[in-house]
Tab-separated table of C-alpha atoms in Angstrom:
chain	number	residue	atom	x	y	z
A	15	UNK	CA	-19.440	17.114	36.789
A	16	UNK	CA	-16.505	14.793	36.361
A	17	UNK	CA	-15.173	15.911	32.975
A	18	UNK	CA	-12.726	12.997	32.677
A	19	UNK	CA	-15.570	10.538	33.132
A	20	UNK	CA	-17.691	12.431	30.631
A	21	UNK	CA	-14.886	12.345	28.086
A	22	UNK	CA	-14.503	8.628	28.582
A	23	UNK	CA	-18.233	8.029	28.271
A	24	UNK	CA	-18.362	9.902	24.979
A	25	UNK	CA	-15.926	7.396	23.505
A	26	UNK	CA	-18.299	4.564	24.459
A	27	UNK	CA	-21.361	5.364	22.447
A	28	UNK	CA	-24.279	3.254	23.682
A	29	UNK	CA	-25.854	1.150	20.971
A	30	UNK	CA	-29.298	2.587	20.208
A	31	UNK	CA	-30.368	-0.491	18.283
A	32	UNK	CA	-30.914	-2.718	21.310
A	33	UNK	CA	-28.749	-5.385	22.923
A	34	UNK	CA	-26.994	-8.120	21.067
A	35	UNK	CA	-27.547	-11.734	22.063
A	36	UNK	CA	-24.586	-13.373	20.335
A	37	UNK	CA	-21.733	-14.670	22.385
A	38	UNK	CA	-19.622	-12.060	24.124
A	39	UNK	CA	-16.573	-13.202	22.157
A	40	UNK	CA	-18.307	-12.562	18.826
A	41	UNK	CA	-19.524	-9.134	19.902
A	42	UNK	CA	-16.113	-8.261	21.283
A	43	UNK	CA	-14.492	-9.283	17.997
A	44	UNK	CA	-16.668	-6.952	15.910
A	45	UNK	CA	-16.167	-4.053	18.328
A	46	UNK	CA	-12.417	-4.529	18.135
A	47	UNK	CA	-12.591	-4.882	14.349
A	48	UNK	CA	-14.436	-1.561	13.980
A	49	UNK	CA	-12.137	0.162	16.449
A	50	UNK	CA	-8.895	-1.066	14.897
A	51	UNK	CA	-10.061	-0.369	11.347
A	52	UNK	CA	-11.122	3.193	12.143
A	53	UNK	CA	-8.026	3.895	14.238
A	54	UNK	CA	-5.702	2.792	11.426
A	55	UNK	CA	-7.666	4.724	8.791
A	56	UNK	CA	-7.823	7.935	10.827
A	57	UNK	CA	-4.205	7.665	11.936
A	58	UNK	CA	-3.073	7.349	8.322
A	59	UNK	CA	-5.243	10.189	7.007
A	60	UNK	CA	-4.689	12.764	9.750
A	61	UNK	CA	-0.929	12.127	9.690
A	62	UNK	CA	-0.950	12.297	5.860
A	63	UNK	CA	0.902	8.993	5.670
A	64	UNK	CA	-0.315	7.959	2.176
A	65	UNK	CA	1.349	10.991	0.578
A	66	UNK	CA	4.315	11.130	2.919
A	67	UNK	CA	5.257	7.525	2.204
A	68	UNK	CA	4.980	8.306	-1.496
A	69	UNK	CA	7.438	11.177	-0.981
A	70	UNK	CA	9.882	8.793	0.672
A	71	UNK	CA	9.430	6.086	-1.965
A	72	UNK	CA	7.678	6.765	-5.288
A	73	UNK	CA	6.707	3.098	-5.532
A	74	UNK	CA	4.367	3.462	-2.545
A	75	UNK	CA	1.453	5.087	-4.308
A	76	UNK	CA	-1.151	6.713	-1.985
A	77	UNK	CA	-3.917	4.629	-3.520
A	78	UNK	CA	-2.374	1.461	-2.087
A	79	UNK	CA	-3.226	2.573	1.457
A	80	UNK	CA	-6.718	3.764	0.534
A	81	UNK	CA	-7.498	0.560	-1.366
A	82	UNK	CA	-6.080	-1.485	1.513
A	83	UNK	CA	-8.389	0.233	3.998
A	84	UNK	CA	-11.348	-0.281	1.675
A	85	UNK	CA	-10.535	-4.014	1.510
A	86	UNK	CA	-11.269	-4.191	5.241
A	87	UNK	CA	-14.383	-1.988	4.927
A	88	UNK	CA	-15.943	-4.138	2.183
A	89	UNK	CA	-16.800	-7.130	4.446
A	90	UNK	CA	-18.685	-4.806	6.794
A	91	UNK	CA	-20.719	-3.501	3.868
A	92	UNK	CA	-21.628	-7.071	2.897
A	93	UNK	CA	-22.446	-8.174	6.448
A	94	UNK	CA	-24.439	-5.083	7.379
A	95	UNK	CA	-26.164	-4.529	4.040
A	96	UNK	CA	-29.433	-3.580	5.750
A	97	UNK	CA	-27.642	-0.785	7.590
A	98	UNK	CA	-25.907	0.181	4.338
A	99	UNK	CA	-29.276	0.815	2.720
A	100	UNK	CA	-30.331	3.094	5.562
A	101	UNK	CA	-26.967	4.856	5.547
A	102	UNK	CA	-27.145	5.665	1.822
A	103	UNK	CA	-30.233	7.815	2.404
A	104	UNK	CA	-28.709	9.665	5.359
A	105	UNK	CA	-27.856	13.378	4.854
A	106	UNK	CA	-24.090	12.909	4.647
A	107	UNK	CA	-24.324	9.982	2.239
A	108	UNK	CA	-26.677	11.948	-0.014
A	109	UNK	CA	-24.277	14.912	0.076
A	110	UNK	CA	-21.323	12.704	-0.864
A	111	UNK	CA	-23.260	10.861	-3.576
A	112	UNK	CA	-24.420	14.127	-5.134
A	113	UNK	CA	-20.884	15.506	-5.194
A	114	UNK	CA	-19.567	12.214	-6.572
A	115	UNK	CA	-22.234	12.217	-9.296
A	116	UNK	CA	-21.383	15.772	-10.326
A	117	UNK	CA	-17.747	14.845	-10.771
A	118	UNK	CA	-18.626	11.757	-12.785
A	119	UNK	CA	-20.918	13.821	-15.044
A	120	UNK	CA	-18.162	16.338	-15.667
A	121	UNK	CA	-15.676	13.538	-16.244
A	122	UNK	CA	-17.958	11.945	-18.858
A	123	UNK	CA	-18.377	15.296	-20.610
A	124	UNK	CA	-14.716	15.433	-21.665
A	125	UNK	CA	-14.330	14.640	-25.388
A	126	UNK	CA	-12.168	11.733	-26.447
A	127	UNK	CA	-8.780	12.364	-28.042
A	128	UNK	CA	-9.009	13.461	-31.664
A	129	UNK	CA	-8.137	10.848	-34.258
A	130	UNK	CA	-7.157	12.412	-37.576
A	131	UNK	CA	-5.923	10.135	-40.300
A	132	UNK	CA	-5.027	7.420	-37.821
A	133	UNK	CA	-2.927	9.768	-35.667
A	134	UNK	CA	-4.219	10.306	-32.141
A	135	UNK	CA	-3.684	13.814	-30.764
A	136	UNK	CA	-3.858	14.073	-26.971
A	137	UNK	CA	-4.546	17.228	-25.033
A	138	UNK	CA	-2.141	16.981	-22.111
A	139	UNK	CA	-4.068	19.519	-20.041
A	140	UNK	CA	-7.345	17.687	-20.651
A	141	UNK	CA	-5.762	14.411	-19.561
A	142	UNK	CA	-4.406	16.028	-16.399
A	143	UNK	CA	-7.777	17.557	-15.620
A	144	UNK	CA	-9.510	14.219	-16.242
A	145	UNK	CA	-7.074	12.586	-13.815
A	146	UNK	CA	-7.744	15.257	-11.167
A	147	UNK	CA	-11.514	14.771	-11.410
A	148	UNK	CA	-11.190	10.974	-11.188
A	149	UNK	CA	-8.944	11.289	-8.136
A	150	UNK	CA	-11.349	13.720	-6.458
A	151	UNK	CA	-14.231	11.314	-7.097
A	152	UNK	CA	-12.235	8.506	-5.459
A	153	UNK	CA	-11.583	10.662	-2.359
A	154	UNK	CA	-15.292	11.402	-2.039
A	155	UNK	CA	-16.177	7.746	-2.488
A	156	UNK	CA	-13.653	6.733	0.171
A	157	UNK	CA	-15.139	9.270	2.596
A	158	UNK	CA	-18.552	7.748	1.878
A	159	UNK	CA	-17.248	4.281	2.848
A	160	UNK	CA	-15.490	5.649	5.933
A	161	UNK	CA	-18.701	7.326	7.039
A	162	UNK	CA	-20.485	3.982	6.832
A	163	UNK	CA	-18.022	2.403	9.284
A	164	UNK	CA	-18.570	5.324	11.671
A	165	UNK	CA	-22.333	4.919	11.162
A	166	UNK	CA	-22.361	1.284	12.294
A	167	UNK	CA	-19.601	1.439	14.904
A	168	UNK	CA	-21.059	0.608	18.340
A	169	UNK	CA	-18.410	2.727	20.103
A	170	UNK	CA	-16.084	5.601	19.330
A	171	UNK	CA	-13.081	4.152	21.090
A	172	UNK	CA	-11.199	4.618	17.813
A	173	UNK	CA	-10.940	8.332	18.592
A	174	UNK	CA	-8.252	7.491	21.116
A	175	UNK	CA	-5.840	7.431	18.184
A	176	UNK	CA	-6.088	11.211	18.491
A	177	UNK	CA	-4.114	10.975	21.746
A	178	UNK	CA	-1.106	9.826	19.754
A	179	UNK	CA	-1.681	12.301	16.931
A	180	UNK	CA	-2.100	15.279	19.298
A	181	UNK	CA	1.438	14.691	20.546
A	182	UNK	CA	3.217	13.214	17.515
A	183	UNK	CA	2.039	15.501	14.689
A	184	UNK	CA	2.844	18.856	16.405
A	185	UNK	CA	6.199	17.487	17.590
A	186	UNK	CA	7.043	16.350	14.055
A	187	UNK	CA	6.212	19.838	12.730
A	188	UNK	CA	8.418	21.483	15.372
A	189	UNK	CA	11.270	19.092	14.549
A	190	UNK	CA	10.855	19.944	10.860
A	191	UNK	CA	11.237	23.641	11.676
A	192	UNK	CA	14.301	23.061	13.841
A	193	UNK	CA	15.970	20.790	11.286
A	194	UNK	CA	14.769	21.444	7.712
A	195	UNK	CA	15.431	18.582	5.334
A	196	UNK	CA	15.349	15.902	8.005
A	197	UNK	CA	11.844	14.625	7.162
A	198	UNK	CA	11.696	15.439	3.439
A	199	UNK	CA	13.794	17.230	0.759
A	200	UNK	CA	13.353	20.987	1.104
A	201	UNK	CA	13.422	21.498	-2.669
A	202	UNK	CA	10.512	19.220	-3.479
A	203	UNK	CA	7.285	20.473	-5.049
A	204	UNK	CA	4.878	21.880	-2.479
A	205	UNK	CA	7.472	22.500	0.223
A	206	UNK	CA	8.020	26.085	1.397
A	207	UNK	CA	11.491	26.852	2.648
A	208	UNK	CA	11.553	28.061	6.238
A	209	UNK	CA	7.988	26.973	7.028
A	210	UNK	CA	7.528	23.676	8.852
A	211	UNK	CA	5.150	21.033	7.489
A	212	UNK	CA	6.519	17.610	8.536
A	213	UNK	CA	4.576	14.801	6.806
A	214	UNK	CA	2.247	17.268	5.061
A	215	UNK	CA	4.962	18.936	2.924
A	216	UNK	CA	2.651	21.967	2.551
A	217	UNK	CA	2.688	24.087	5.756
A	218	UNK	CA	-0.889	25.292	5.330
A	219	UNK	CA	-2.128	21.692	5.292
A	220	UNK	CA	-0.101	20.934	8.413
A	221	UNK	CA	-1.701	23.813	10.326
A	222	UNK	CA	-5.210	22.777	9.292
A	223	UNK	CA	-4.664	19.109	10.173
A	224	UNK	CA	-3.396	19.973	13.659
A	225	UNK	CA	-6.571	21.973	14.335
A	226	UNK	CA	-8.718	19.022	13.227
A	227	UNK	CA	-6.768	16.656	15.463
A	228	UNK	CA	-7.183	18.965	18.466
A	229	UNK	CA	-10.962	19.358	18.121
A	230	UNK	CA	-11.527	15.619	17.581
A	231	UNK	CA	-9.065	14.716	20.329
A	232	UNK	CA	-10.936	16.851	22.860
A	233	UNK	CA	-13.890	14.455	22.503
A	234	UNK	CA	-12.024	11.794	24.485
A	235	UNK	CA	-9.486	13.911	26.378
A	236	UNK	CA	-9.962	14.956	29.998
A	237	UNK	CA	-9.908	18.662	30.862
A	238	UNK	CA	-6.657	18.478	32.797
A	239	UNK	CA	-4.725	17.420	29.683
A	240	UNK	CA	-6.346	19.718	27.154
A	241	UNK	CA	-4.484	22.965	27.772
A	242	UNK	CA	-0.909	21.569	27.504
A	243	UNK	CA	-1.717	19.798	24.246
A	244	UNK	CA	-3.568	22.828	22.907
A	245	UNK	CA	-0.517	25.005	23.607
A	246	UNK	CA	1.722	22.420	21.935
A	247	UNK	CA	-0.535	22.607	18.887
A	248	UNK	CA	-0.264	26.402	18.925
A	249	UNK	CA	3.541	26.290	18.949
A	250	UNK	CA	3.563	23.867	16.028
A	251	UNK	CA	1.080	25.982	14.064
A	252	UNK	CA	3.238	29.064	14.658
A	253	UNK	CA	6.201	27.327	12.986
A	254	UNK	CA	4.071	26.748	9.868
A	255	UNK	CA	3.607	30.545	9.556
A	256	UNK	CA	0.121	29.849	8.210
A	257	UNK	CA	-1.792	33.003	9.072
A	258	UNK	CA	-5.189	31.360	8.671
A	259	UNK	CA	-4.266	28.508	11.026
A	260	UNK	CA	-2.737	30.899	13.589
A	261	UNK	CA	-5.838	33.117	13.615
A	262	UNK	CA	-8.104	30.048	13.820
A	263	UNK	CA	-6.096	28.744	16.795
A	264	UNK	CA	-6.459	32.091	18.606
A	265	UNK	CA	-10.204	32.215	17.921
A	266	UNK	CA	-10.645	28.643	19.144
A	267	UNK	CA	-8.685	29.443	22.278
A	268	UNK	CA	-11.035	32.277	23.196
A	269	UNK	CA	-14.101	30.276	22.207
A	270	UNK	CA	-13.036	27.195	24.199
A	271	UNK	CA	-12.412	29.311	27.289
A	272	UNK	CA	-15.819	30.959	26.892
A	273	UNK	CA	-17.579	27.593	26.474
A	274	UNK	CA	-15.458	26.039	29.265
A	275	UNK	CA	-14.101	23.419	26.918
A	276	UNK	CA	-10.779	24.685	28.268
A	277	UNK	CA	-10.456	25.683	31.934
A	278	UNK	CA	-10.648	29.350	32.858
A	279	UNK	CA	-7.060	29.050	34.070
A	280	UNK	CA	-6.141	28.984	30.380
A	281	UNK	CA	-6.523	32.776	30.440
A	282	UNK	CA	-3.422	32.969	32.619
A	283	UNK	CA	-1.518	30.690	30.255
A	284	UNK	CA	-2.672	32.784	27.307
A	285	UNK	CA	-1.537	36.024	28.943
A	286	UNK	CA	1.889	34.557	29.730
A	287	UNK	CA	2.228	33.221	26.175
A	288	UNK	CA	1.341	36.625	24.668
A	289	UNK	CA	3.832	38.435	26.895
A	290	UNK	CA	6.584	35.983	25.931
A	291	UNK	CA	5.668	36.372	22.262
A	292	UNK	CA	5.818	40.182	22.426
A	293	UNK	CA	9.119	40.142	24.324
A	294	UNK	CA	10.872	37.671	22.074
A	295	UNK	CA	9.364	38.456	18.662
A	296	UNK	CA	12.298	40.716	17.821
A	297	UNK	CA	14.750	38.006	18.823
A	298	UNK	CA	12.776	35.494	16.794
A	299	UNK	CA	13.021	37.683	13.687
A	300	UNK	CA	16.782	37.941	14.222
A	301	UNK	CA	16.919	34.170	14.598
A	302	UNK	CA	15.105	33.684	11.284
A	303	UNK	CA	17.438	36.125	9.530
A	304	UNK	CA	20.507	34.386	10.926
A	305	UNK	CA	19.543	30.906	9.716
A	306	UNK	CA	21.461	30.239	6.492
A	307	UNK	CA	18.929	27.664	5.313
A	308	UNK	CA	16.154	30.294	5.667
A	309	UNK	CA	18.006	32.960	3.691
A	310	UNK	CA	15.838	32.751	0.571
A	311	UNK	CA	12.616	32.555	2.577
A	312	UNK	CA	13.357	35.088	5.323
A	313	UNK	CA	11.570	37.995	3.604
A	314	UNK	CA	8.333	36.025	3.176
A	315	UNK	CA	8.410	34.692	6.739
A	316	UNK	CA	9.077	38.118	8.254
A	317	UNK	CA	6.278	39.673	6.193
A	318	UNK	CA	3.932	37.035	7.602
A	319	UNK	CA	5.022	37.934	11.135
A	320	UNK	CA	4.588	41.646	10.404
A	321	UNK	CA	0.985	40.944	9.395
A	322	UNK	CA	0.074	40.443	13.069
A	323	UNK	CA	1.430	43.873	13.984
A	324	UNK	CA	0.556	45.959	10.920
A	325	UNK	CA	-2.193	43.825	9.284
A	326	UNK	CA	-0.656	44.572	5.894
A	327	UNK	CA	-0.954	42.236	2.911
A	328	UNK	CA	2.233	43.078	1.068
A	329	UNK	CA	3.704	39.606	0.542
A	330	UNK	CA	3.609	37.636	-2.691
A	331	UNK	CA	1.167	35.058	-1.297
A	332	UNK	CA	-1.433	37.703	-0.437
A	333	UNK	CA	-1.125	39.327	-3.855
A	334	UNK	CA	-1.545	35.952	-5.570
A	335	UNK	CA	-4.623	35.140	-3.495
A	336	UNK	CA	-6.239	38.465	-4.362
A	337	UNK	CA	-5.714	37.794	-8.071
A	338	UNK	CA	-7.140	34.259	-8.119
A	339	UNK	CA	-10.138	35.250	-5.987
A	340	UNK	CA	-11.036	37.911	-8.541
A	341	UNK	CA	-10.518	35.400	-11.366
A	342	UNK	CA	-12.643	32.780	-9.599
A	343	UNK	CA	-15.490	35.233	-9.127
A	344	UNK	CA	-15.375	36.199	-12.792
A	345	UNK	CA	-15.412	32.506	-13.743
A	346	UNK	CA	-18.515	31.970	-11.626
A	347	UNK	CA	-20.277	34.940	-13.261
A	348	UNK	CA	-19.616	33.440	-16.705
A	349	UNK	CA	-21.705	30.366	-15.854
A	350	UNK	CA	-23.433	30.838	-12.485
A	351	UNK	CA	-26.019	28.107	-12.961
A	352	UNK	CA	-23.928	25.043	-13.828
A	353	UNK	CA	-20.389	26.296	-13.286
A	354	UNK	CA	-17.366	25.822	-15.525
A	355	UNK	CA	-16.886	22.170	-14.671
A	356	UNK	CA	-14.859	20.197	-12.131
A	357	UNK	CA	-11.172	21.064	-12.168
A	358	UNK	CA	-11.669	24.341	-14.062
A	359	UNK	CA	-9.901	26.421	-11.406
A	360	UNK	CA	-6.867	24.124	-11.413
A	361	UNK	CA	-6.227	24.485	-15.136
A	362	UNK	CA	-6.365	28.154	-16.000
A	363	UNK	CA	-3.808	30.856	-16.663
A	364	UNK	CA	-3.154	31.503	-12.976
A	365	UNK	CA	-0.438	29.678	-11.046
A	366	UNK	CA	-2.711	28.519	-8.226
A	367	UNK	CA	-6.360	27.730	-7.700
A	368	UNK	CA	-8.844	29.964	-5.878
A	369	UNK	CA	-7.445	29.499	-2.329
A	370	UNK	CA	-11.111	29.611	-1.348
A	371	UNK	CA	-13.234	26.457	-1.132
A	372	UNK	CA	-16.590	28.206	-1.380
A	373	UNK	CA	-15.455	30.120	-4.445
A	374	UNK	CA	-14.048	26.934	-6.007
A	375	UNK	CA	-17.372	25.141	-5.571
A	376	UNK	CA	-19.202	28.136	-7.050
A	377	UNK	CA	-16.864	28.493	-10.030
A	378	UNK	CA	-16.743	24.764	-10.838
A	379	UNK	CA	-20.276	23.597	-9.935
A	380	UNK	CA	-22.264	26.832	-10.036
A	381	UNK	CA	-25.192	27.464	-7.693
A	382	UNK	CA	-25.299	23.770	-6.825
A	383	UNK	CA	-21.750	24.043	-5.485
A	384	UNK	CA	-22.804	26.883	-3.181
A	385	UNK	CA	-25.717	24.779	-1.954
A	386	UNK	CA	-23.353	21.851	-1.288
A	387	UNK	CA	-21.163	24.129	0.835
A	388	UNK	CA	-24.154	25.401	2.807
A	389	UNK	CA	-25.490	21.871	3.248
A	390	UNK	CA	-22.195	20.740	4.789
A	391	UNK	CA	-22.121	23.755	7.113
A	392	UNK	CA	-25.634	22.966	8.367
A	393	UNK	CA	-24.748	19.294	8.928
A	394	UNK	CA	-21.701	20.298	10.978
A	395	UNK	CA	-23.753	22.732	13.078
A	396	UNK	CA	-26.492	20.171	13.776
A	397	UNK	CA	-24.289	17.097	14.184
A	398	UNK	CA	-24.825	14.903	17.247
A	399	UNK	CA	-21.237	13.651	17.110
A	400	UNK	CA	-20.140	16.064	19.848
A	401	UNK	CA	-21.951	16.135	23.173
A	402	UNK	CA	-19.939	19.298	23.934
A	403	UNK	CA	-21.664	22.086	22.030
A	404	UNK	CA	-18.425	24.064	21.999
A	405	UNK	CA	-16.645	21.352	19.995
A	406	UNK	CA	-19.531	21.108	17.526
A	407	UNK	CA	-19.481	24.824	16.741
A	408	UNK	CA	-15.689	24.828	16.736
A	409	UNK	CA	-15.680	22.308	13.888
A	410	UNK	CA	-18.326	24.272	11.989
A	411	UNK	CA	-16.232	27.412	12.481
A	412	UNK	CA	-13.116	25.680	11.149
A	413	UNK	CA	-14.998	24.645	8.017
A	414	UNK	CA	-16.459	28.099	7.371
A	415	UNK	CA	-13.305	30.042	8.249
A	416	UNK	CA	-10.807	27.797	6.475
A	417	UNK	CA	-13.027	27.746	3.386
A	418	UNK	CA	-11.857	31.326	2.874
A	419	UNK	CA	-8.202	30.282	2.683
A	420	UNK	CA	-7.983	26.805	1.187
A	421	UNK	CA	-9.291	25.079	-1.929
A	422	UNK	CA	-8.120	21.536	-1.189
A	423	UNK	CA	-10.877	20.154	1.028
A	424	UNK	CA	-12.009	17.794	-1.724
A	425	UNK	CA	-8.548	17.045	-3.091
A	426	UNK	CA	-5.161	16.551	-1.414
A	427	UNK	CA	-6.371	17.512	2.084
A	428	UNK	CA	-8.179	14.209	2.606
A	429	UNK	CA	-8.469	14.792	6.367
A	430	UNK	CA	-11.259	17.283	5.620
A	431	UNK	CA	-13.355	14.556	4.023
A	432	UNK	CA	-12.501	12.230	6.906
A	433	UNK	CA	-13.791	14.850	9.352
A	434	UNK	CA	-16.982	15.312	7.325
A	435	UNK	CA	-17.535	11.542	7.377
A	436	UNK	CA	-16.974	11.235	11.139
A	437	UNK	CA	-18.934	14.250	12.294
A	438	UNK	CA	-21.850	14.106	9.844
A	439	UNK	CA	-22.464	10.353	9.440
A	440	UNK	CA	-24.511	10.187	12.665
A	441	UNK	CA	-22.371	7.490	14.351
A	442	UNK	CA	-24.154	4.900	16.450
A	443	UNK	CA	-27.506	5.447	14.738
A	444	UNK	CA	-27.422	2.322	12.545
A	445	UNK	CA	-30.239	-0.221	12.895
A	446	UNK	CA	-29.184	-3.616	14.191
A	447	UNK	CA	-30.074	-5.529	11.033
A	448	UNK	CA	-29.765	-9.287	11.031
A	449	UNK	CA	-26.074	-10.348	11.058
A	450	UNK	CA	-23.447	-10.391	12.473
A	451	UNK	CA	-25.376	-11.144	15.671
A	452	UNK	CA	-28.887	-12.645	16.149
A	453	UNK	CA	-31.671	-10.316	17.158
A	454	UNK	CA	-33.592	-12.912	19.119
A	455	UNK	CA	-32.574	-15.163	21.953
A	456	UNK	CA	-33.313	-16.181	25.498
A	457	UNK	CA	-32.474	-12.715	26.825
A	458	UNK	CA	-34.597	-10.844	24.306
A	459	UNK	CA	-37.729	-9.716	26.157
A	460	UNK	CA	-39.931	-6.801	27.178
A	461	UNK	CA	-37.121	-5.066	29.046
A	462	UNK	CA	-35.012	-4.776	25.865
A	463	UNK	CA	-35.573	-2.470	22.946
A	464	UNK	CA	-34.564	0.829	21.391
A	465	UNK	CA	-34.994	2.612	24.709
A	466	UNK	CA	-33.658	-0.308	26.757
A	467	UNK	CA	-37.018	-0.807	28.492
A	468	UNK	CA	-38.592	0.680	31.613
A	469	UNK	CA	-36.123	-0.997	33.962
A	470	UNK	CA	-33.106	0.535	32.237
A	471	UNK	CA	-31.701	3.269	34.476
A	472	UNK	CA	-28.460	5.136	35.285
A	473	UNK	CA	-26.900	2.149	37.046
A	474	UNK	CA	-27.472	-0.155	34.068
A	475	UNK	CA	-26.237	2.480	31.649
A	476	UNK	CA	-23.006	2.993	33.596
A	477	UNK	CA	-22.545	-0.769	33.691
A	478	UNK	CA	-22.767	-0.936	29.889
A	479	UNK	CA	-20.295	1.931	29.508
A	480	UNK	CA	-17.622	0.262	31.623
């Protein structure tokens, strides 16, 4: 099988709603509109541009980019309102609407500020928690809108933006490691000295995003180019020193070789890379210790490296995670049915949240949160987005595995919601509806329909894909 041709065909999803009889210029315009809109939206979210631009200039609030993207989505919702109705009862839309509704219920449950004798007393923590819930609800709502565009898009050519991201994002992370402070101030909130993050500021987010970009990029990338870019991603993830991302990359490497998503020759590359790593790991530790700018962070970085040889959890991050996991479990047991409310694990006596998405959903939303997690896992496993079964299970694995180490899938890490929208919104399944193109015309006849008629064969299908 020609894998390059297969990868190209997957980007051109055939329209299952039947042919369009409007002028070719009109059809071409809407295809380009969908493609450009999705490419810009995905490029911004997977490169974390809304937050990175805010870091560079506080006047550029992240919501400006999200609202700007929505302004271009809104006309599609008005034009394809028939498809919108069908989309809103699809599994992903129901999942997003349920999660959105839960957050709005919890937001409405907050009491108003007390007014005693004309003096208004504000609870600062309550206001901050209210703001967090409102922001989370907006992220979920945006993912719902983004999923609709994927649902009605006649092609997936927009995924070619991943070509650029697969090269640019890892390179930016490597540059950040080589020259700390070049891309953002090293003393800013969320940054970890000595660990590269580039536009993501947080190194754990950078490692996760690179893995998402790789899996989605493989949909439209030929086999001959996959291994070099996968190795580049691995180098970048190593400079983040995110143990979860490093382990996930290694697991995906073995899984992709087993499923032939990567060529078997990748085993040779893997063996060479491991030998080089073992030979130079001592030199790398000396390099870290010798960097003046890494002086305060050297102990934490070296303890992370030692984890892969001794599997010991003796660093401050591991101890913190153990404490908040225990606290999150206790919070769930206090109210297992309905949970403690959205945002509860962000405003407690501990410095960080649960570092575990499944536990966060359980502690904040109770049993319903656990069901929401399981529902998403099932949708990822059964998604028809990937024709390559290896990529489908790779994305489901990332969700399940990373859920054990992150709690930001519904918050700052907006690329998670973007991935849910893309993979679970059943792209290309939308009914034709009336506008923007007529359903009837001189070429509409017995040989046209949902299955393209009895005379539709491989030659005609290849012609449509070109």
